[in-house]
Coordinates of C-alpha atoms in Angstrom, one line a residue:
Chain T
M37 CA 105.4 35.7 158.4
Q38 CA 108.1 38.3 158.6
L39 CA 107.4 41.4 160.6
T40 CA 109.2 43.7 158.2
P41 CA 110.0 43.4 154.5
D42 CA 113.6 44.3 155.4
N43 CA 114.0 40.7 156.3
Q44 CA 113.0 39.5 152.9
I45 CA 116.5 39.8 151.3
F46 CA 117.0 39.0 147.6
W47 CA 120.7 39.7 147.4
Q48 CA 123.4 40.5 149.9
Y49 CA 127.1 41.2 149.8
G50 CA 128.5 42.0 153.2
F51 CA 126.3 44.6 154.7
V52 CA 125.1 45.6 151.3
K53 CA 121.9 44.0 150.5
I54 CA 118.8 44.3 148.4
N55 CA 115.7 43.5 150.2
A56 CA 111.9 43.7 149.6
T57 CA 111.7 47.2 151.1
M58 CA 114.2 48.5 148.5
I59 CA 112.6 46.6 145.7
F60 CA 109.1 47.8 146.3
T61 CA 110.5 51.3 146.9
W62 CA 112.1 51.3 143.5
L63 CA 108.9 50.0 142.1
L64 CA 106.9 52.9 143.6
M65 CA 109.6 55.3 142.5
A66 CA 109.4 53.9 139.0
I67 CA 105.6 54.2 138.9
L68 CA 105.6 57.7 140.2
A69 CA 108.4 59.0 138.0
I70 CA 107.3 57.3 134.8
G71 CA 103.7 58.1 135.4
A72 CA 104.6 61.8 136.0
R73 CA 106.8 61.8 133.0
L74 CA 104.2 60.3 130.7
I75 CA 101.5 62.6 131.9
T76 CA 103.7 65.8 131.8
F77 CA 105.3 64.9 128.5
R78 CA 102.8 66.9 126.6
L79 CA 101.4 69.4 129.0
S80 CA 98.8 71.9 127.8
T81 CA 99.0 75.4 128.9
G82 CA 95.6 76.2 127.3
L83 CA 92.2 75.8 128.7
R84 CA 91.8 72.3 127.2
R85 CA 93.9 69.6 128.9
S86 CA 93.9 65.9 129.4
R87 CA 92.1 64.1 132.3
W88 CA 95.4 62.9 133.8
Q89 CA 96.8 66.4 133.7
N90 CA 93.8 67.5 135.5
V91 CA 94.3 64.9 138.1
L92 CA 97.9 65.8 138.6
E93 CA 97.1 69.5 138.7
I94 CA 94.4 68.8 141.4
I95 CA 96.9 66.8 143.5
V96 CA 99.7 69.4 143.2
L97 CA 97.4 72.3 143.9
T98 CA 95.8 70.5 146.8
V99 CA 99.2 69.8 148.3
E100 CA 100.2 73.4 147.8
K101 CA 96.9 74.7 149.3
Q102 CA 97.3 72.4 152.4
I103 CA 100.9 73.6 152.9
A104 CA 99.7 77.2 152.7
E105 CA 96.8 76.6 155.1
I106 CA 99.1 75.2 157.7
G107 CA 101.1 78.4 157.7
V108 CA 104.1 78.0 155.5
V109 CA 104.9 81.3 154.0
E110 CA 106.1 80.2 150.6
P111 CA 104.3 76.9 150.0
R112 CA 105.7 76.3 146.5
R113 CA 109.2 75.9 147.8
F114 CA 108.1 72.9 149.9
V115 CA 105.8 71.3 147.5
G116 CA 108.6 69.0 146.2
F117 CA 109.6 67.6 149.5
L118 CA 106.2 67.5 151.3
G119 CA 104.3 66.4 148.2
T120 CA 106.7 63.6 147.6
L121 CA 106.3 62.5 151.2
F122 CA 102.5 62.3 150.8
L123 CA 102.5 60.7 147.4
F124 CA 105.1 58.1 148.4
V125 CA 103.3 57.1 151.6
A126 CA 99.9 57.2 150.0
L127 CA 101.0 55.1 147.0
A128 CA 102.7 52.6 149.3
S129 CA 99.4 52.2 151.1
L130 CA 97.4 51.9 147.9
G131 CA 99.6 49.1 146.7
T132 CA 98.4 46.9 149.5
V133 CA 95.4 45.9 147.3
V134 CA 97.9 44.0 145.1
P135 CA 98.5 40.5 146.3
G136 CA 102.1 39.8 147.2
Y137 CA 102.9 43.4 147.6
R138 CA 104.4 44.6 150.8
P139 CA 104.4 48.3 151.5
P140 CA 107.9 49.7 152.1
T141 CA 106.3 51.9 154.8
G142 CA 105.7 48.7 156.7
S143 CA 109.5 48.8 157.3
L144 CA 110.8 50.7 160.3
S145 CA 113.9 51.4 158.3
T146 CA 111.8 53.2 155.6
T147 CA 109.7 55.2 158.1
A148 CA 112.9 56.0 160.1
A149 CA 114.5 57.2 156.8
L150 CA 111.5 59.4 156.1
A151 CA 111.5 60.7 159.6
L152 CA 115.2 61.4 159.4
C153 CA 114.6 63.3 156.2
V154 CA 112.0 65.5 158.0
F155 CA 114.4 65.7 161.0
V156 CA 117.1 67.2 158.8
A157 CA 114.8 69.1 156.5
A158 CA 113.1 71.2 159.1
P159 CA 116.3 72.6 160.6
A160 CA 117.8 73.0 157.2
Y161 CA 114.8 75.1 156.0
G162 CA 114.8 77.0 159.3
I163 CA 118.5 77.8 159.1
R164 CA 118.1 78.9 155.5
K165 CA 115.2 81.1 156.6
N166 CA 116.5 82.5 159.9
G167 CA 120.2 81.8 159.9
L168 CA 122.1 79.3 162.1
L169 CA 122.1 81.4 165.2
G170 CA 118.6 82.5 164.7
Y171 CA 117.4 78.9 164.4
L172 CA 119.5 77.6 167.3
R173 CA 118.1 80.4 169.4
T174 CA 114.7 79.0 169.0
Y175 CA 115.7 76.0 171.1
M176 CA 116.2 78.4 174.1
E177 CA 112.8 79.9 173.9
P178 CA 110.9 80.9 175.8
S179 CA 113.8 80.5 178.2
V180 CA 117.2 78.8 178.2
L181 CA 115.8 76.3 180.7
M182 CA 113.7 74.9 177.8
L183 CA 116.8 73.9 175.8
P184 CA 116.9 70.3 176.9
F185 CA 113.2 69.9 176.6
N186 CA 113.2 71.3 173.1
I187 CA 116.0 69.0 172.0
I188 CA 114.2 66.0 173.5
G189 CA 111.0 67.1 171.8
E190 CA 112.8 67.4 168.5
I191 CA 114.1 63.9 168.8
S192 CA 111.0 62.4 170.2
R193 CA 108.7 63.8 167.5
T194 CA 111.0 62.4 164.9
L195 CA 110.9 59.0 166.6
A196 CA 107.1 59.3 166.9
L197 CA 106.8 60.0 163.2
A198 CA 108.7 56.9 162.3
V199 CA 107.1 54.6 164.8
R200 CA 103.5 55.9 164.2
L201 CA 103.7 55.2 160.5
F202 CA 105.5 51.9 160.9
G203 CA 103.1 50.8 163.6
N204 CA 100.0 51.5 161.6
M205 CA 101.3 49.9 158.4
M206 CA 102.8 46.9 160.1
S207 CA 99.8 46.3 162.2
G208 CA 97.5 46.4 159.2
E209 CA 99.7 43.9 157.5
M210 CA 99.8 41.7 160.5
I211 CA 96.0 41.8 161.0
I212 CA 95.4 40.8 157.4
A213 CA 97.9 38.0 157.6
I214 CA 96.4 36.7 160.8
L215 CA 92.9 36.9 159.4
L216 CA 93.9 35.1 156.3
T217 CA 94.8 32.1 158.4
I218 CA 91.7 32.0 160.6
T219 CA 88.8 33.5 158.7
P220 CA 87.2 33.3 155.2
Y221 CA 88.5 35.6 152.5
I222 CA 85.8 38.2 153.0
F223 CA 87.3 39.4 156.2
P224 CA 90.8 40.0 154.9
I225 CA 89.2 41.9 151.9
V226 CA 87.3 44.2 154.3
M227 CA 90.4 44.7 156.4
T228 CA 92.3 45.5 153.3
L229 CA 89.8 48.2 152.4
F230 CA 90.1 49.4 155.9
G231 CA 93.8 49.4 155.6
L232 CA 93.5 51.6 152.5
L233 CA 91.7 54.2 154.6
T234 CA 94.2 53.9 157.4
G235 CA 97.1 54.2 155.0
M236 CA 95.7 57.3 153.4
V237 CA 95.0 58.8 156.8
Q238 CA 98.6 58.0 157.8
A239 CA 100.0 59.5 154.6
Y240 CA 98.0 62.7 155.4
I241 CA 99.1 62.7 159.0
F242 CA 102.8 62.2 158.2
S243 CA 102.7 64.9 155.6
V244 CA 100.8 67.4 157.7
L245 CA 103.2 66.8 160.7
A246 CA 106.2 67.2 158.5
T247 CA 104.6 70.4 157.2
V248 CA 104.0 71.6 160.7
Y249 CA 107.5 71.0 161.7
I250 CA 108.9 72.8 158.7
A251 CA 106.4 75.7 159.2
A252 CA 107.5 76.0 162.8
A253 CA 111.2 76.0 161.8
T254 CA 110.7 78.6 159.0
S255 CA 108.3 80.8 161.0
N256 CA 109.4 83.7 163.1
R257 CA 111.4 82.8 166.2
N258 CA 108.7 84.0 168.7
S259 CA 106.1 81.8 167.1
R260 CA 108.0 78.6 166.8
H261 CA 105.9 76.6 169.2
Q262 CA 102.5 77.8 168.2
P263 CA 101.8 75.6 165.1
A264 CA 103.3 72.5 166.7
A265 CA 100.2 70.5 166.5
Q266 CA 100.3 66.9 167.5
Q267 CA 98.2 64.0 166.5
Chain M
M94 CA 116.4 44.2 164.9
L95 CA 113.7 46.1 163.2
I96 CA 116.0 48.9 161.8
D97 CA 118.5 48.0 159.2
W98 CA 120.8 51.0 158.9
F99 CA 121.9 50.2 155.4
T100 CA 118.2 50.0 154.4
V101 CA 117.7 53.3 156.2
T102 CA 120.5 54.9 154.3
A103 CA 119.3 53.4 151.0
Q104 CA 115.7 54.6 151.6
I105 CA 117.0 58.1 152.4
V106 CA 118.8 58.1 149.1
N107 CA 115.8 56.6 147.4
F108 CA 113.5 59.2 148.8
L109 CA 115.9 62.0 147.8
V110 CA 116.1 60.6 144.4
L111 CA 112.3 60.4 144.3
V112 CA 112.0 64.0 145.4
W113 CA 114.4 65.0 142.6
L114 CA 112.5 62.9 140.0
L115 CA 109.1 64.2 141.0
R116 CA 110.3 67.8 141.2
R117 CA 111.8 67.3 137.7
F118 CA 108.9 65.5 136.1
L119 CA 105.9 66.4 138.1
Y120 CA 105.8 69.5 140.2
R121 CA 107.8 71.9 138.1
P122 CA 106.1 71.1 134.8
I123 CA 102.7 71.1 136.4
L124 CA 103.2 74.3 138.3
D125 CA 104.8 75.9 135.2
A126 CA 101.8 74.8 133.1
I127 CA 99.5 76.2 135.7
D128 CA 101.4 79.5 135.9
A129 CA 101.4 79.7 132.1
R130 CA 97.7 79.1 132.0
E131 CA 97.1 81.6 134.7
Q132 CA 99.1 84.1 132.8
R133 CA 97.2 83.4 129.6
V134 CA 93.9 83.7 131.5
A135 CA 95.1 86.9 133.1
A136 CA 96.2 88.2 129.7
A137 CA 92.9 87.1 128.2
M138 CA 91.1 88.8 131.0
T139 CA 93.1 92.0 130.5
E140 CA 92.5 91.8 126.7
A141 CA 88.8 91.1 127.3
E142 CA 88.7 94.1 129.6
A143 CA 90.4 96.2 127.0
N144 CA 88.1 94.9 124.3
K145 CA 85.2 95.6 126.6
K146 CA 86.3 99.1 127.1
E147 CA 86.9 99.5 123.4
A148 CA 83.5 98.1 122.6
Q149 CA 81.9 100.4 125.2
R150 CA 83.7 103.3 123.6
E151 CA 82.7 102.3 120.1
R152 CA 79.2 101.7 121.3
D153 CA 79.1 105.2 122.7
V154 CA 80.5 106.6 119.4
F155 CA 78.0 104.6 117.5
H156 CA 75.1 105.9 119.7
Q157 CA 76.4 109.4 119.3
R158 CA 76.7 109.0 115.5
N159 CA 73.3 107.3 115.3
E160 CA 71.6 110.2 117.2
E161 CA 73.4 112.7 115.0
F162 CA 72.3 110.7 112.0
I163 CA 68.7 110.7 113.2
R164 CA 68.8 114.4 113.8
Q165 CA 70.3 115.0 110.3
R166 CA 67.7 112.8 108.8
A167 CA 64.9 114.6 110.5
A168 CA 66.3 118.0 109.4
L169 CA 66.8 116.8 105.9
L170 CA 63.3 115.3 105.9
R171 CA 61.9 118.6 107.1
E172 CA 63.9 120.5 104.5
A173 CA 62.8 118.1 101.8
I174 CA 59.1 118.4 102.8
Q175 CA 59.5 122.2 102.7
E176 CA 61.1 122.0 99.3
V177 CA 58.4 119.7 98.1
K178 CA 55.7 122.1 99.3
I179 CA 57.4 125.0 97.6
E180 CA 57.9 123.0 94.4
R181 CA 54.4 121.8 94.5
E182 CA 53.2 125.4 95.0
N183 CA 55.4 126.5 92.1
L184 CA 54.2 123.7 89.9
Y185 CA 50.6 124.4 90.8
T186 CA 51.0 128.1 90.1
A187 CA 52.7 127.3 86.8
A188 CA 50.0 124.9 85.8
R189 CA 47.3 127.3 86.8
K190 CA 49.0 130.1 84.9
E191 CA 49.4 127.8 81.9
A192 CA 45.8 126.8 82.1
E193 CA 44.8 130.4 82.4
D194 CA 46.9 131.3 79.4
F195 CA 45.5 128.4 77.5
R196 CA 42.0 129.4 78.4
T197 CA 42.8 133.0 77.4
R198 CA 44.2 131.9 74.1
Q199 CA 41.2 129.7 73.6
Q200 CA 38.8 132.6 74.4
E201 CA 40.8 134.8 72.1
A202 CA 40.7 132.2 69.4
M203 CA 37.0 131.8 69.9
I204 CA 36.5 135.5 69.8
D205 CA 38.5 135.8 66.7
D206 CA 36.5 133.0 65.2
C207 CA 33.3 134.7 66.3
N208 CA 34.5 138.0 64.8
T209 CA 35.4 136.3 61.6
L210 CA 32.1 134.5 61.4
K211 CA 30.3 137.7 62.3
D212 CA 32.1 139.7 59.7
E213 CA 31.3 137.1 57.1
I214 CA 27.7 137.0 58.2
L215 CA 27.5 140.8 58.1
R216 CA 29.1 140.9 54.7
R217 CA 26.7 138.2 53.3
T218 CA 23.7 139.7 55.1
R219 CA 24.6 143.1 53.7
E220 CA 24.9 141.8 50.2
E221 CA 21.7 139.8 50.5
V222 CA 19.8 142.7 52.1
F223 CA 20.9 145.0 49.4
A224 CA 20.1 142.5 46.7
I225 CA 16.7 141.7 48.2
A226 CA 15.9 145.4 48.9
R227 CA 17.0 146.4 45.4
K228 CA 15.1 143.7 43.7
A229 CA 12.0 144.2 45.9
L230 CA 12.0 147.9 45.4
A231 CA 12.5 147.5 41.7
D232 CA 10.0 144.8 41.2
L233 CA 7.2 145.9 43.5
A234 CA 7.5 149.7 43.5
G235 CA 9.7 150.6 40.6
V236 CA 11.9 152.6 42.9
N237 CA 15.7 153.0 42.6
L238 CA 17.4 152.1 45.9
E239 CA 20.0 154.7 45.7
Q240 CA 17.5 157.4 45.0
S241 CA 15.4 156.2 47.8
M242 CA 18.4 156.5 50.1
V243 CA 19.0 160.0 49.1
D244 CA 15.3 160.9 49.5
T245 CA 15.2 159.3 52.9
F246 CA 18.3 161.2 53.9
L247 CA 16.9 164.5 52.7
G248 CA 13.7 163.7 54.6
R249 CA 15.4 163.0 57.8
C250 CA 17.4 166.2 57.5
R251 CA 14.2 168.1 57.3
S252 CA 12.7 166.3 60.2
L253 CA 15.4 167.0 62.7
D254 CA 14.1 168.6 65.9
A255 CA 14.9 172.2 66.8
E256 CA 17.6 171.4 69.3
E257 CA 19.6 169.2 66.9
R258 CA 19.1 171.6 64.1
S259 CA 20.4 174.6 66.1
E260 CA 23.4 172.6 67.3
L261 CA 24.3 171.6 63.7
Q262 CA 23.8 175.1 62.5
A263 CA 26.2 176.3 65.2
V264 CA 28.8 173.9 63.9
L265 CA 28.3 174.8 60.3
Q266 CA 28.7 178.5 61.0
S267 CA 32.4 178.2 61.6
P268 CA 33.5 175.4 59.3
V269 CA 37.2 174.7 59.1
G270 CA 36.8 173.0 55.7
P271 CA 34.3 171.9 53.1
V272 CA 31.4 169.8 54.2
C273 CA 32.2 166.3 53.1
I274 CA 29.4 164.1 51.8
R275 CA 30.3 160.4 51.9
S276 CA 28.2 157.7 50.3
T277 CA 28.4 154.1 49.5
F278 CA 27.6 154.6 45.8
P279 CA 28.6 157.5 43.5
L280 CA 26.1 160.3 43.7
A281 CA 24.5 161.6 40.5
D282 CA 24.7 165.4 39.9
S283 CA 21.0 165.8 40.6
Q284 CA 21.3 164.0 43.8
R285 CA 24.3 166.2 44.7
Q286 CA 22.5 169.3 44.0
A287 CA 19.5 168.2 46.0
I288 CA 21.7 167.4 49.0
E289 CA 23.6 170.7 48.7
R290 CA 20.4 172.6 48.5
E291 CA 18.9 170.8 51.4
V292 CA 21.9 171.4 53.6
A293 CA 22.1 175.0 52.6
E294 CA 18.5 175.6 53.5
N295 CA 18.3 173.7 56.7
F296 CA 21.6 174.6 58.2
N297 CA 22.3 177.9 56.5
Y298 CA 25.5 176.8 55.0
A299 CA 27.0 178.4 51.9
G300 CA 30.3 176.8 51.8
Q301 CA 31.9 174.2 49.6
F302 CA 31.1 170.5 49.4
C303 CA 33.2 167.6 48.7
Y304 CA 32.1 164.1 47.7
E305 CA 33.6 160.8 48.7
C306 CA 32.7 157.3 47.9
A307 CA 33.1 155.2 51.1
P308 CA 32.5 151.4 50.8
D309 CA 32.8 151.1 54.6
L310 CA 29.7 153.2 55.1
I311 CA 27.5 150.3 54.3
S312 CA 24.7 151.4 52.1
G313 CA 24.0 155.0 53.2
I314 CA 24.9 158.6 53.1
A315 CA 26.8 160.7 55.7
V316 CA 27.5 164.4 55.9
S317 CA 30.7 165.2 57.9
M318 CA 31.6 168.5 59.2
D319 CA 34.2 169.5 61.8
G320 CA 34.0 166.2 63.6
H321 CA 30.2 166.0 63.4
Q322 CA 28.3 163.8 61.1
V323 CA 24.7 163.4 59.9
A324 CA 24.2 160.0 58.4
W325 CA 21.7 157.5 57.3
N326 CA 22.7 154.0 56.5
I327 CA 21.9 150.5 57.5
T328 CA 24.9 150.2 59.8
E329 CA 22.6 150.4 62.8
Y330 CA 20.6 147.5 61.4
L331 CA 23.7 145.5 60.9
L332 CA 25.1 146.4 64.3
A333 CA 21.9 145.2 65.9
L334 CA 22.1 142.0 63.9
E335 CA 25.8 141.7 64.8
Q336 CA 24.9 142.0 68.5
G337 CA 22.3 139.4 68.2
I338 CA 24.6 137.0 66.4
T339 CA 27.3 137.7 69.0
D340 CA 24.9 136.9 71.8
L341 CA 23.9 133.8 70.1
L342 CA 27.5 132.6 69.6
L343 CA 28.5 133.4 73.2
G344 CA 25.4 131.9 74.6
Q345 CA 24.4 135.2 76.3
P346 CA 20.9 136.3 75.4
S347 CA 20.4 140.1 75.3
A348 CA 18.4 141.7 78.0
D349 CA 15.4 142.3 75.8
G350 CA 15.5 139.4 73.4
R351 CA 17.1 140.2 70.1
E352 CA 17.3 143.9 70.7
A353 CA 20.8 145.2 70.4
A354 CA 22.4 147.5 72.9
I355 CA 22.8 150.3 70.5
P356 CA 22.8 153.9 71.8
A357 CA 19.4 155.4 71.1
T358 CA 20.6 159.0 71.1
G359 CA 22.5 161.1 68.6
Y360 CA 21.4 164.1 66.7
G361 CA 22.8 163.1 63.4
T362 CA 21.2 159.7 63.1
V363 CA 18.0 159.3 61.3
M364 CA 16.5 156.0 60.4
T365 CA 13.1 154.5 60.7
A366 CA 13.7 151.1 61.9
P367 CA 11.8 148.1 60.7
P368 CA 9.6 146.4 63.2
S369 CA 12.4 144.2 64.4
F370 CA 15.2 146.8 64.4
R371 CA 15.7 150.1 66.0
G372 CA 18.9 151.8 65.3
A373 CA 20.3 155.1 66.2
G374 CA 23.9 156.0 66.7
R375 CA 26.6 158.5 66.3
D376 CA 29.4 157.8 64.0
G377 CA 32.8 159.5 64.0

């Protein structure tokens, strides 16, 4: 039993390697991209549309609505980034019902990569919105004494994002693996279903937290700390 | 080591690629489709609103025209009813006038027929009466009818009352022309002389006499002078008969049975009527 799919390496040349994390990531990417392409190949702009188009429209509009409810001013600009975060994490969790599948979010490298993306994206959107000085000035609010704490908070919340998602996904995998060895099959099935719920919740939490961070970065300077909700 | 930095880098790249792919194939098309649909719905709503306003306007126009049409129809109906009343009245008046004219024509035709029949009856009656009287007088009494007429005329002249006689004498005192004696038949010389003598004696007349044969006198003798006339004939009989026939034809019985409404006065008329006739009249 390997703790992370990173250790399941299919090909390696020096430090360049192809492991299970990357393989399953590409698989999820292919499913998402091809599925989206197939569904959106013939989109209807009229009142009659296909069921799959309806499903995609519901997903996209729900994501946009959630982003707007959290406080982002122009939610449509962030639908691509935040919606992809949610879909990727959610689909990675849904895939656990397939035997032999290992979610890429069960890899700390993946969650760290996603957290780093959020860590970079939030300041990037903030700088685009308020300018570099305007964004940096937010770290010295309400007073300059808060600068180190704000920096530490920025780093720690990124670390928390990565570790929270990794811990939940990895623990679920581990529990199922352990139960497989000591209990009949009915218990792993139940735990798998429970893992689905946990995975969806984690996808929602990850996306909402990323949205909150971006909303805080793109909001006015005086209200930067207000929407910083934590789990 | 739980973190493999190459995997981290690869996953960052993978995630960015996934973001690009989904933005390219999912979000943008879906959001564009939604926007297009919303625009179409908005356009449809705008068009529907415009159509609704147009329909409302057309409905108002329709209601207005309908009310105007109803008013016009009511006015035309009233006018038509009035015209029909007038036309009916005209037609009724024309029909009544035509019926009246027809009735008048019928009455006139009937009166003409009555007159024609009456004339014919009078003519036939006169002929028959003359024939019967002549034959009866000749067969039973050996008397000539014409001579009897002259005698009767002379007798009546002598039997005039004093008032009539004086009036006729006053007329004859200032004659404007000769006294004209008219008769149905040609008078013989003896008869003329007897009449002249009788007139001269009774009315003190010494003037000239003229004689005239008048078929319309109907079996009699008449003496005409300055608009006055003394006559005896059977005209009165025939007039009474004519009146009786007329009443019979018209279905109007006379007031006293068959008696004719002939004037009973007249100084120049002398005739002893038969039991069923009483005639007296003034000619001229």
